[in-house]
CSV table of C-alpha atoms in Angstrom, one decimal:
chain,number,residue,atom,x,y,z
A,241,MET,CA,93.7,85.4,79.4
A,242,ALA,CA,95.7,86.8,82.0
A,243,GLN,CA,99.4,87.8,81.7
A,244,ILE,CA,101.4,85.5,83.4
A,245,ILE,CA,104.0,87.3,86.1
A,246,ASP,CA,106.8,85.1,85.7
A,247,GLY,CA,109.1,85.4,89.1
A,248,ASN,CA,111.6,83.1,87.8
A,249,LEU,CA,112.5,85.9,84.8
A,250,VAL,CA,112.7,88.8,87.3
A,251,ALA,CA,114.6,87.0,90.1
A,252,LYS,CA,117.0,85.8,87.4
A,253,GLN,CA,117.7,89.5,86.5
A,254,ILE,CA,118.0,90.5,90.0
A,255,ARG,CA,120.5,87.7,90.4
A,256,GLU,CA,122.5,88.6,87.4
A,257,ASN,CA,122.8,92.6,89.1
A,258,LEU,CA,123.7,91.2,92.5
A,259,LYS,CA,126.4,89.2,90.8
A,260,GLU,CA,128.1,92.0,89.1
A,261,LYS,CA,127.9,93.9,93.0
A,262,VAL,CA,129.9,90.9,94.7
A,263,GLU,CA,132.2,90.7,92.1
A,264,PHE,CA,132.9,94.1,92.4
A,265,LEU,CA,133.0,93.8,96.6
A,266,LYS,CA,135.6,90.4,95.8
A,267,SER,CA,137.5,92.8,93.9
A,268,SER,CA,138.1,95.1,96.6
A,269,GLY,CA,138.7,92.0,99.0
A,270,GLU,CA,135.4,91.5,100.3
A,271,GLN,CA,133.6,88.4,100.7
A,272,ILE,CA,129.8,88.4,101.5
A,273,SER,CA,128.8,85.4,103.8
A,274,LEU,CA,125.2,84.4,104.8
A,275,ALA,CA,125.1,81.9,107.6
A,276,VAL,CA,121.9,79.7,107.5
A,277,ILE,CA,120.7,77.5,110.6
A,278,ILE,CA,118.4,74.7,110.5
A,279,VAL,CA,117.3,72.9,113.4
A,280,GLY,CA,115.8,69.3,113.0
A,281,ASP,CA,114.8,67.1,110.2
A,282,ASN,CA,112.0,69.5,107.8
A,283,ASN,CA,111.8,68.2,104.4
A,284,PRO,CA,110.6,71.4,102.7
A,285,SER,CA,112.8,73.4,105.1
A,286,ALA,CA,115.8,71.4,103.6
A,287,VAL,CA,115.0,72.1,100.3
A,288,TYR,CA,114.5,75.4,100.7
A,289,VAL,CA,118.3,75.8,102.4
A,290,LYS,CA,119.3,73.7,99.4
A,291,ASN,CA,117.9,76.1,96.7
A,292,LYS,CA,119.3,79.1,99.0
A,293,ARG,CA,123.0,77.4,98.9
A,294,LYS,CA,122.6,77.1,94.9
A,295,ASP,CA,121.8,81.0,94.6
A,296,CYS,CA,124.9,82.0,96.6
A,297,GLU,CA,126.9,79.9,94.5
A,298,GLU,CA,125.3,81.5,91.6
A,299,ILE,CA,126.1,85.2,93.0
A,300,GLY,CA,129.3,84.1,94.6
A,301,ILE,CA,128.2,84.6,98.4
A,302,PHE,CA,129.4,82.4,100.9
A,303,SER,CA,126.8,80.3,102.2
A,304,ALA,CA,127.8,78.8,105.8
A,305,GLU,CA,125.3,76.4,106.8
A,306,TYR,CA,124.5,75.0,110.4
A,307,ALA,CA,122.3,72.0,110.4
A,308,LEU,CA,121.5,71.2,113.9
A,309,PRO,CA,119.9,68.1,115.5
A,310,GLU,CA,116.3,68.4,116.7
A,311,ASN,CA,117.3,68.0,120.3
A,312,THR,CA,119.2,71.1,120.2
A,313,THR,CA,118.5,73.1,123.0
A,314,GLU,CA,117.5,76.7,122.9
A,315,GLU,CA,120.4,77.8,124.8
A,316,GLU,CA,122.9,76.1,122.2
A,317,LEU,CA,121.1,77.8,119.2
A,318,LEU,CA,121.4,81.2,120.7
A,319,ASP,CA,125.1,80.7,121.8
A,320,LEU,CA,125.5,79.8,118.2
A,321,ILE,CA,123.7,83.0,117.0
A,322,TYR,CA,125.4,84.9,119.5
A,323,THR,CA,129.0,83.4,117.9
A,324,LEU,CA,127.3,84.5,114.7
A,325,ASN,CA,126.5,87.8,115.6
A,326,ASN,CA,130.1,88.6,116.4
A,327,ASP,CA,131.8,87.2,113.7
A,328,ASP,CA,132.8,90.2,111.4
A,329,LYS,CA,133.0,87.3,108.6
A,330,ILE,CA,129.5,86.7,108.5
A,331,ASN,CA,127.1,89.6,106.7
A,332,GLY,CA,123.5,88.0,107.2
A,333,ILE,CA,122.1,85.4,109.7
A,334,LEU,CA,118.8,83.4,108.6
A,335,VAL,CA,117.2,80.8,110.9
A,336,GLN,CA,115.0,78.4,108.8
A,337,LEU,CA,111.7,78.2,110.3
A,338,PRO,CA,109.9,76.6,111.9
A,339,LEU,CA,111.8,75.7,114.9
A,340,PRO,CA,111.2,72.5,117.1
A,341,LYS,CA,108.4,73.6,119.8
A,342,HIS,CA,110.9,73.6,122.5
A,343,ILE,CA,112.3,76.4,121.1
A,344,SER,CA,110.9,80.0,121.2
A,345,GLU,CA,111.0,81.6,117.7
A,346,GLU,CA,110.1,84.8,119.3
A,347,LYS,CA,113.4,85.0,121.5
A,348,ILE,CA,115.5,83.3,118.6
A,349,LEU,CA,114.5,86.1,116.1
A,350,LYS,CA,115.1,88.6,118.9
A,351,SER,CA,118.3,87.6,119.4
A,352,VAL,CA,119.7,87.9,115.7
A,353,ASN,CA,121.8,91.5,115.2
A,354,PRO,CA,119.2,93.4,113.5
A,355,LEU,CA,122.1,94.6,111.2
A,356,LYS,CA,122.5,91.0,110.2
A,357,ASP,CA,118.6,90.3,109.8
A,358,VAL,CA,118.2,89.2,106.4
A,359,ASP,CA,114.7,88.0,106.9
A,360,ALA,CA,113.7,91.4,108.5
A,361,PHE,CA,111.9,89.1,111.3
A,362,HIS,CA,113.8,91.3,114.5
A,363,PRO,CA,111.3,93.8,116.0
A,364,GLN,CA,113.4,96.3,115.3
A,365,ASN,CA,113.3,95.9,111.6
A,366,VAL,CA,109.6,95.2,111.8
A,367,GLY,CA,109.4,98.7,113.6
A,368,ARG,CA,111.2,100.3,110.8
A,369,ILE,CA,108.7,98.7,108.2
A,370,MET,CA,105.9,100.1,109.9
A,371,LEU,CA,107.6,103.7,109.6
A,372,GLY,CA,108.7,103.1,106.3
A,373,ASP,CA,112.3,103.6,107.3
A,374,TYR,CA,113.9,100.4,106.7
A,375,LEU,CA,117.1,98.8,106.7
A,376,PHE,CA,115.5,95.3,104.9
A,377,LEU,CA,112.4,94.2,104.0
A,378,PRO,CA,110.9,90.7,104.5
A,379,CYS,CA,111.6,88.5,101.4
A,380,THR,CA,108.2,87.7,100.1
A,381,PRO,CA,106.5,91.0,100.7
A,382,SER,CA,109.4,92.5,99.0
A,383,GLY,CA,109.8,90.4,96.2
A,384,ILE,CA,106.3,91.1,95.4
A,385,MET,CA,106.6,94.7,95.3
A,386,ASP,CA,109.7,94.0,92.7
A,387,LEU,CA,107.1,91.7,90.5
A,388,LEU,CA,104.5,94.4,90.5
A,389,GLN,CA,107.2,97.0,89.5
A,390,TYR,CA,108.5,95.2,86.7
A,391,TYR,CA,105.1,94.6,85.3
A,392,ASN,CA,104.3,97.9,85.5
A,393,ILE,CA,101.4,97.3,87.7
A,394,ASN,CA,100.3,100.7,89.5
A,395,CYS,CA,99.2,100.4,93.3
A,396,GLU,CA,98.2,104.0,93.6
A,397,GLY,CA,94.8,104.4,94.2
A,398,LYS,CA,93.9,100.7,94.1
A,399,SER,CA,92.0,98.7,96.4
A,400,CYS,CA,94.4,95.9,97.5
A,401,VAL,CA,93.0,93.0,99.6
A,402,VAL,CA,95.3,90.8,101.2
A,403,ILE,CA,94.1,87.4,102.5
A,404,GLY,CA,96.5,86.4,105.5
A,405,ARG,CA,97.8,88.3,108.6
A,406,SER,CA,101.0,86.5,109.3
A,407,ASN,CA,104.1,88.4,110.2
A,408,ILE,CA,106.2,86.7,107.6
A,409,VAL,CA,103.5,88.0,104.7
A,410,GLY,CA,100.2,89.3,105.7
A,411,LYS,CA,101.1,92.3,107.7
A,412,PRO,CA,104.3,93.6,105.9
A,413,MET,CA,102.4,93.1,102.7
A,414,ALA,CA,99.9,95.5,104.3
A,415,MET,CA,102.4,98.1,105.3
A,416,LEU,CA,104.2,97.9,101.8
A,417,MET,CA,101.2,98.4,99.9
A,418,LEU,CA,99.9,101.5,102.3
A,419,GLN,CA,103.0,102.9,101.5
A,420,ASN,CA,102.7,102.7,97.7
A,421,ASN,CA,99.2,104.7,98.4
A,422,ALA,CA,96.8,101.6,97.9
A,423,THR,CA,93.9,101.6,99.9
A,424,VAL,CA,94.4,98.0,101.8
A,425,THR,CA,92.2,95.5,103.4
A,426,ILE,CA,93.5,92.7,105.7
A,427,CYS,CA,91.2,89.6,105.5
A,428,HIS,CA,92.1,86.5,107.6
A,429,SER,CA,90.6,83.1,108.7
A,430,LYS,CA,87.7,85.1,110.9
A,431,THR,CA,86.7,87.2,108.1
A,432,GLU,CA,82.8,86.6,107.4
A,433,ASN,CA,81.9,86.9,103.9
A,434,LEU,CA,85.3,86.9,102.5
A,435,SER,CA,84.3,87.1,98.5
A,436,GLU,CA,82.5,90.2,99.3
A,437,TYR,CA,85.8,91.9,99.9
A,438,THR,CA,87.9,89.9,97.4
A,439,LYS,CA,85.3,90.8,94.9
A,440,LYS,CA,86.3,94.3,95.2
A,441,ALA,CA,90.0,94.0,94.9
A,442,ASP,CA,92.2,95.6,92.2
A,443,ILE,CA,95.0,93.6,93.7
A,444,LEU,CA,94.4,90.5,95.3
A,445,ILE,CA,97.0,88.8,97.3
A,446,VAL,CA,96.7,85.4,98.8
A,447,ALA,CA,98.7,83.7,101.4
A,448,ILE,CA,96.2,81.6,103.3
A,449,GLY,CA,97.8,77.7,102.6
A,450,LYS,CA,94.3,76.4,101.3
A,451,ALA,CA,95.1,74.6,97.8
A,452,LYS,CA,93.0,76.1,95.3
A,453,TYR,CA,90.9,78.2,97.9
A,454,ILE,CA,90.3,81.2,95.5
A,455,LYS,CA,87.8,80.7,92.6
A,456,SER,CA,86.7,83.1,89.8
A,457,ASP,CA,83.8,83.9,91.4
A,458,MET,CA,85.5,85.6,93.9
A,459,ILE,CA,87.4,88.0,92.2
A,460,LYS,CA,86.8,91.4,90.3
A,461,GLU,CA,87.0,91.3,86.2
A,462,ASN,CA,90.7,92.2,85.3
A,463,ALA,CA,92.0,92.0,89.2
A,464,VAL,CA,95.8,91.3,89.3
A,465,ILE,CA,96.2,88.3,91.3
A,466,ILE,CA,99.3,87.3,93.4
A,467,ASP,CA,99.5,83.7,94.8
A,468,VAL,CA,101.8,83.2,97.7
A,469,GLY,CA,100.5,79.6,98.2
A,470,MET,CA,102.5,76.5,97.9
A,471,ASN,CA,100.3,73.1,98.3
A,472,ARG,CA,99.4,69.8,97.0
A,473,ASP,CA,96.8,69.0,95.3
A,474,GLU,CA,94.9,65.9,95.0
A,475,ASN,CA,96.9,64.6,92.5
A,476,GLY,CA,100.0,65.6,94.1
A,477,LYS,CA,100.8,68.4,92.1
A,478,LEU,CA,102.0,71.6,93.3
A,479,CYS,CA,99.4,74.7,93.3
A,480,GLY,CA,98.9,77.5,95.0
A,481,ASP,CA,95.8,79.2,97.2
A,482,VAL,CA,94.3,80.3,94.1
A,483,ASP,CA,92.6,78.1,91.3
A,484,PHE,CA,95.0,79.2,88.5
A,485,ASP,CA,92.7,77.3,85.5
A,486,ASP,CA,89.6,78.7,86.9
A,487,VAL,CA,90.6,82.2,87.5
A,488,LYS,CA,92.9,82.9,84.4
A,489,GLU,CA,90.7,83.9,81.8
A,490,LYS,CA,88.9,86.6,84.5
A,491,CYS,CA,91.9,88.4,85.9
A,492,SER,CA,94.8,91.0,84.0
A,493,PHE,CA,97.7,89.5,85.5
A,494,ILE,CA,98.6,86.2,87.9
A,495,THR,CA,101.3,84.6,89.4
A,496,PRO,CA,101.6,81.0,88.7
A,497,VAL,CA,102.7,78.4,91.3
A,498,PRO,CA,105.4,77.1,91.0
A,499,GLY,CA,107.4,80.0,89.0
A,500,GLY,CA,105.8,83.2,90.7
A,501,VAL,CA,106.4,84.5,94.0
A,502,GLY,CA,108.7,81.5,95.3
A,503,PRO,CA,111.7,82.6,93.1
A,504,MET,CA,111.3,86.3,94.1
A,505,THR,CA,111.8,85.4,97.7
A,506,ARG,CA,115.2,83.7,97.2
A,507,ALA,CA,116.0,86.5,95.0
A,508,THR,CA,115.3,89.0,97.6
A,509,LEU,CA,117.2,87.1,100.6
A,510,MET,CA,120.4,87.5,98.3
A,511,LYS,CA,119.7,91.3,97.8
A,512,ASN,CA,119.1,91.6,101.6
A,513,THR,CA,122.5,89.2,102.1
A,514,VAL,CA,124.5,92.0,99.7
A,515,ASN,CA,123.0,95.2,101.3
A,516,ALA,CA,123.6,93.9,104.9
A,517,ALA,CA,127.3,93.5,103.8
A,518,LEU,CA,127.2,97.5,102.3
A,519,LEU,CA,125.6,98.5,105.6
A,520,GLN,CA,128.0,96.7,107.8
A,521,LYS,CA,131.3,98.1,105.3
A,522,LYS,CA,130.0,102.1,106.0
């Protein structure tokens, strides 16, 4: 039976450490602030923003929320970001994705000040990740690395397979594993004979958005399974990209859904916001 990687436990410890830092900064007269922008009525995004607000309240970070209507123009959104970029009281800026189709995500993400880009989506921050000289890391990949470290899962010399090549998870995840001396393979929707790769993985990181796609016959004995997926099964129950019940007897470690990677993504956002404040205070 696999050991469960408890993201709630590790995220709670991160928030407790951050709370101490924030309280220290407040004692010096410094207030840390995160601006969250959401455009349109996207229910999953709204839930995520609500959870971020809860995390901010727990840690002591001021959350400035901007809920804009669906018909907000690209120019109006750019004007808001420009204002927040130049507001010394705002330390972090997060634009909730996805955006409405009439707004260019690329243009919007490029407009955020890299020093306030707590999602690490700006091209400048993306490039720094490639070089290993980063200010911030994307929240999900960074949270996964924290989980591996907490459970003493060594990446060095291991075969790591990342399924998914998104700019948010797959690509930066591969870079971080490479920087930790893993041998990395990236698979995606065009990969032929996927199971040939997954069966060789000591560490398998899955981010494809397909409910219960990874089965026990696709993984290596005693593999470490990191499930980034967040889906609904045939009964409407939350589940990941990995068939948890099918693989749990074969792998050595596994993240559950929910309660695995998700809490770490939010905790890392809080960590990035505090780090942004410290960088700006310097």
